[in-house]
Amino acid sequence: MDATLSVEHVTKRFGMGETAITAVEDVSFDVAEGEFVSLIGPSGCGKSTLFHFIGGLTAEHGGRVAVAGETISGPHPAIGMVFQEESAFPWRNVIDNVGFALELRGMPRAERLERARHYVALVGLQGFERRHPSELSGGMRQRVAIARTLAAQPRILLMDEPFASLDEQTRLLLGEKVTEIQQQLRQTTLLITHSLTEAVQLSDRILVMTFRPGRLRRVVQVDLPRPRNDDILTSPEFGAYVAELWGDLREEASRGLQAAEHAAG
Amino acid sequence: MPRAEVRLLAPACGVLSLIAAAAALQALIVTDVVSRYVVPPPTDVVMAIARIVREEHVVARFLLTSGETFGSGLLILAVGVPIGFWLHRSALARRAFEAWVAAWAAAPLVLAYPLFLVLFGRSSLTIVVLGFAAGVAPVVLKTLEGLTATRRVLVDVGRSLQITRGQMFRKILIPAALPEIFTGLRLGLTFSLINIVGVEFLINFGGLGQLINELAERYDLAGTYAAIGFVLLASMVFFACMEHVERWLRRTH
Amino acid sequence: MAPAYALTVRRSRLAAALLILTAWQALASSGLLFRDVVPSLWRIAAALATTLTAPAFYANLRVTAFEFAVAIAIGSMAGVLVGLALGASHFLSRAYERWVHYLAPVPKIIFFPVLLLAFGAGLESKIAMGTISCFFPVAISVAAGVRGVPPVLIRVDRSFRATPWQMATKIYLPAVRAALLNGLHLGFGVAAIGVLLAETKLSKAGIGFLVMDAYHRFDMPGMYALLLLVVFLVAGVNMAVTRISRS
């Protein structure tokens, strides 16, 4: 099954008339089958707007989203979303959270539990099947959300800063887990992030966005070998990629900061 | 004072001081400082407990009042939760009627009991309907509050998985609002019980409220106090259970 | 809110009110129920006019209002004192708060026979009913409010060697203002029910007495008129409290 994601000419404006803000302007890109692409940009570049649009949760935009050439509108089973905020259902234990999508589709219980167990193990949560989210750490809760999305077996995995609320060390460890899973499943993935190291650690390609209006500024191909172990994370090449990205982003981020300070002042 | 010590000592102190108060009261009554025609000696009250359980069908009355409260509770949920959903769904309805529901919550409906009496007759039905009317508003308001507070992302998770309307309701909105709904139910049942026992007492009909009225009218003081104690105990146990369920819901939600 | 939207809101309310009134009128003229159980709107309106022009209504309203006001004053004052004590002292809270908490939802009318014996059939027993009704929500709410006071405020005040009275009036009371109003809000409701229930059971004056009097004379329109007036009065007081607590 072809799993290429195409995003074409997406534009989004908020408000009307003179006070209108263009959040995203004419953004186009593809994610090839099995590829891991990150979209990086400063706060306020319209990353989350794009995320919601590609996932089909907002309709009032210009532009087109297609999976394997087929235009999709509205939420679609081909696309699985992992949200930035905590989204594990607090009233369901781990296994029932992970089996949620399957339950919605009416999959028989035995089959559902088996598949859910598989994905629980995949994200490394075996032994915690009967726990509720309140009994887990933030990183574990986010892994529950990822397993829930993967269990629905989407062709495209779409993630919006899933590790934003976690500490740096947990992030790195979870990043390793995510690439491991992605390589294992050959899962087409689009990750939205504002973390430079995370983008370089995980991606095949990185799309850099500008501050308002959000446009694509540059595409960076990451030619680091996989698996990206500690040697690579500490290598000069890795550092060079991060520095190069920062060179691009610095200007955009400082424009964002000025705008925020202007608004506050 | 160290915390562990407070944890054990303080509740013991509380219980002991209550017993001491009862003993002091007994002494005051025996020495005729307090008239035994206003407050019977605590020992008489304790002895009256067995008598009223035997002679006044306390258990049956307890079941009747509990049953009425339970019936009101079911009606409250069946009507209050859908109304809460409707107000959540329609911004217009909410703007127009939320204040009405809040006013309804504060209205002393028990005064309208003659109306309920003529509409539904001198029966348990009257009492159940009155209990419902008195307790429904908090459930409506809390359901609305719970739904409004439901995190957007949980709804988005459902939408991204092509959830149907019915599934959204059953599997996301209701569970997310459940702790608030339950808080509303506990508040609502407090008002229901005030009205249910109040009407039983007023019209001398039915369960525990009537028992107290009857014993008082017979001037059976020790019996009246014993019955009061029984109602206290029953409602304490009831609301303690409700609170445990509520805390459990809040933990797992 | 856009003016057009405000208009739709007003229209919805009007439509709902008309619907209720029409349904009532239809029920009244349908003959399904015994004639006087659901009197027509005109007769209720006429009874409203009679009630509002009769001096007896105002005399009885004064009685109920007096009972209610005294009950609120005593009950809330006691509630504030007990709430402050429970909230400020860990020991007292562990010893007694559980009891206050479990007594709170008990229907207080069960104490009325005892109150009758202790205070007689006059105003005093109604005031007592209202007082114990109002006491609990205020005490619980204030205690919870005190525990919510930021500890840093308390440390600052201790460092200035404030007396307990100064602590209560300068730190705790302003900080628990919201909690107090919240408790009062609930307290108003249950005190109104308590006073009216007591009047309905046994009294010689007050709104509850008037309602029972109308009922016994089978003056249904008069009874409904009284009920409407009471509901609007209580709703009015309630809204005023809400408005004050939000400002």
mmCIF file with all atom_site columns, N, CA and C in Angstrom, chain B residues 35-38 212-224, chain C residues 113 117:
data_model
loop_
_atom_site.group_PDB
_atom_site.id
_atom_site.type_symbol
_atom_site.label_atom_id
_atom_site.label_alt_id
_atom_site.label_comp_id
_atom_site.label_asym_id
_atom_site.label_entity_id
_atom_site.label_seq_id
_atom_site.pdbx_PDB_ins_code
_atom_site.Cartn_x
_atom_site.Cartn_y
_atom_site.Cartn_z
_atom_site.occupancy
_atom_site.B_iso_or_equiv
_atom_site.pdbx_formal_charge
_atom_site.auth_seq_id
_atom_site.auth_comp_id
_atom_site.auth_asym_id
_atom_site.auth_atom_id
_atom_site.pdbx_PDB_model_num
ATOM 1  N N  . SER B 1 35  ? -34.157 20.362 81.789 1.00 0.00 ? 35  SER B N  1
ATOM 2  C CA . SER B 1 35  ? -35.413 19.629 81.948 1.00 0.00 ? 35  SER B CA 1
ATOM 3  C C  . SER B 1 35  ? -35.402 18.358 81.122 1.00 0.00 ? 35  SER B C  1
ATOM 4  N N  . ARG B 1 36  ? -35.817 17.241 81.724 1.00 0.00 ? 36  ARG B N  1
ATOM 5  C CA . ARG B 1 36  ? -35.861 15.995 80.982 1.00 0.00 ? 36  ARG B CA 1
ATOM 6  C C  . ARG B 1 36  ? -37.064 15.969 80.036 1.00 0.00 ? 36  ARG B C  1
ATOM 7  N N  . TYR B 1 37  ? -37.867 17.022 80.090 1.00 0.00 ? 37  TYR B N  1
ATOM 8  C CA . TYR B 1 37  ? -38.977 17.094 79.132 1.00 0.00 ? 37  TYR B CA 1
ATOM 9  C C  . TYR B 1 37  ? -38.565 17.814 77.849 1.00 0.00 ? 37  TYR B C  1
ATOM 10 N N  . VAL B 1 38  ? -37.336 18.332 77.823 1.00 0.00 ? 38  VAL B N  1
ATOM 11 C CA . VAL B 1 38  ? -36.800 18.880 76.569 1.00 0.00 ? 38  VAL B CA 1
ATOM 12 C C  . VAL B 1 38  ? -35.770 17.920 76.001 1.00 0.00 ? 38  VAL B C  1
ATOM 13 N N  . ILE B 1 212 ? -40.402 10.251 62.831 1.00 0.00 ? 212 ILE B N  1
ATOM 14 C CA . ILE B 1 212 ? -40.020 11.292 63.786 1.00 0.00 ? 212 ILE B CA 1
ATOM 15 C C  . ILE B 1 212 ? -41.237 12.130 64.161 1.00 0.00 ? 212 ILE B C  1
ATOM 16 N N  . ASN B 1 213 ? -42.020 12.484 63.157 1.00 0.00 ? 213 ASN B N  1
ATOM 17 C CA . ASN B 1 213 ? -43.222 13.272 63.408 1.00 0.00 ? 213 ASN B CA 1
ATOM 18 C C  . ASN B 1 213 ? -44.152 12.553 64.378 1.00 0.00 ? 213 ASN B C  1
ATOM 19 N N  . GLU B 1 214 ? -44.343 11.246 64.126 1.00 0.00 ? 214 GLU B N  1
ATOM 20 C CA . GLU B 1 214 ? -45.296 10.492 64.924 1.00 0.00 ? 214 GLU B CA 1
ATOM 21 C C  . GLU B 1 214 ? -44.831 10.338 66.368 1.00 0.00 ? 214 GLU B C  1
ATOM 22 N N  . LEU B 1 215 ? -43.537 10.006 66.510 1.00 0.00 ? 215 LEU B N  1
ATOM 23 C CA . LEU B 1 215 ? -42.996 9.842  67.862 1.00 0.00 ? 215 LEU B CA 1
ATOM 24 C C  . LEU B 1 215 ? -43.074 11.164 68.618 1.00 0.00 ? 215 LEU B C  1
ATOM 25 N N  . ALA B 1 216 ? -42.822 12.273 67.924 1.00 0.00 ? 216 ALA B N  1
ATOM 26 C CA . ALA B 1 216 ? -42.881 13.582 68.573 1.00 0.00 ? 216 ALA B CA 1
ATOM 27 C C  . ALA B 1 216 ? -44.307 13.909 68.977 1.00 0.00 ? 216 ALA B C  1
ATOM 28 N N  . GLU B 1 217 ? -45.250 13.580 68.094 1.00 0.00 ? 217 GLU B N  1
ATOM 29 C CA . GLU B 1 217 ? -46.645 13.884 68.414 1.00 0.00 ? 217 GLU B CA 1
ATOM 30 C C  . GLU B 1 217 ? -47.149 13.033 69.572 1.00 0.00 ? 217 GLU B C  1
ATOM 31 N N  . ARG B 1 218 ? -46.574 11.808 69.693 1.00 0.00 ? 218 ARG B N  1
ATOM 32 C CA . ARG B 1 218 ? -46.929 10.951 70.820 1.00 0.00 ? 218 ARG B CA 1
ATOM 33 C C  . ARG B 1 218 ? -46.201 11.377 72.089 1.00 0.00 ? 218 ARG B C  1
ATOM 34 N N  . TYR B 1 219 ? -45.346 12.351 71.934 1.00 0.00 ? 219 TYR B N  1
ATOM 35 C CA . TYR B 1 219 ? -44.530 12.843 73.026 1.00 0.00 ? 219 TYR B CA 1
ATOM 36 C C  . TYR B 1 219 ? -43.604 11.774 73.575 1.00 0.00 ? 219 TYR B C  1
ATOM 37 N N  . ASP B 1 220 ? -43.173 10.874 72.675 1.00 0.00 ? 220 ASP B N  1
ATOM 38 C CA . ASP B 1 220 ? -42.196 9.854  73.043 1.00 0.00 ? 220 ASP B CA 1
ATOM 39 C C  . ASP B 1 220 ? -40.812 10.439 72.797 1.00 0.00 ? 220 ASP B C  1
ATOM 40 N N  . LEU B 1 221 ? -40.306 11.180 73.796 1.00 0.00 ? 221 LEU B N  1
ATOM 41 C CA . LEU B 1 221 ? -39.083 11.949 73.589 1.00 0.00 ? 221 LEU B CA 1
ATOM 42 C C  . LEU B 1 221 ? -37.864 11.089 73.298 1.00 0.00 ? 221 LEU B C  1
ATOM 43 N N  . ALA B 1 222 ? -37.672 10.059 74.144 1.00 0.00 ? 222 ALA B N  1
ATOM 44 C CA . ALA B 1 222 ? -36.499 9.202  73.943 1.00 0.00 ? 222 ALA B CA 1
ATOM 45 C C  . ALA B 1 222 ? -36.566 8.553  72.571 1.00 0.00 ? 222 ALA B C  1
ATOM 46 N N  . GLY B 1 223 ? -37.764 8.124  72.178 1.00 0.00 ? 223 GLY B N  1
ATOM 47 C CA . GLY B 1 223 ? -37.950 7.508  70.857 1.00 0.00 ? 223 GLY B CA 1
ATOM 48 C C  . GLY B 1 223 ? -37.630 8.496  69.748 1.00 0.00 ? 223 GLY B C  1
ATOM 49 N N  . THR B 1 224 ? -38.106 9.754  69.893 1.00 0.00 ? 224 THR B N  1
ATOM 50 C CA . THR B 1 224 ? -37.829 10.771 68.885 1.00 0.00 ? 224 THR B CA 1
ATOM 51 C C  . THR B 1 224 ? -36.330 10.965 68.710 1.00 0.00 ? 224 THR B C  1
ATOM 52 N N  . PRO C 2 113 ? -38.790 18.757 65.824 1.00 0.00 ? 113 PRO C N  1
ATOM 53 C CA . PRO C 2 113 ? -39.528 18.457 67.063 1.00 0.00 ? 113 PRO C CA 1
ATOM 54 C C  . PRO C 2 113 ? -38.750 18.896 68.300 1.00 0.00 ? 113 PRO C C  1
ATOM 55 N N  . LEU C 2 117 ? -39.616 21.891 71.127 1.00 0.00 ? 117 LEU C N  1
ATOM 56 C CA . LEU C 2 117 ? -39.600 21.733 72.584 1.00 0.00 ? 117 LEU C CA 1
ATOM 57 C C  . LEU C 2 117 ? -38.714 22.782 73.235 1.00 0.00 ? 117 LEU C C  1
#
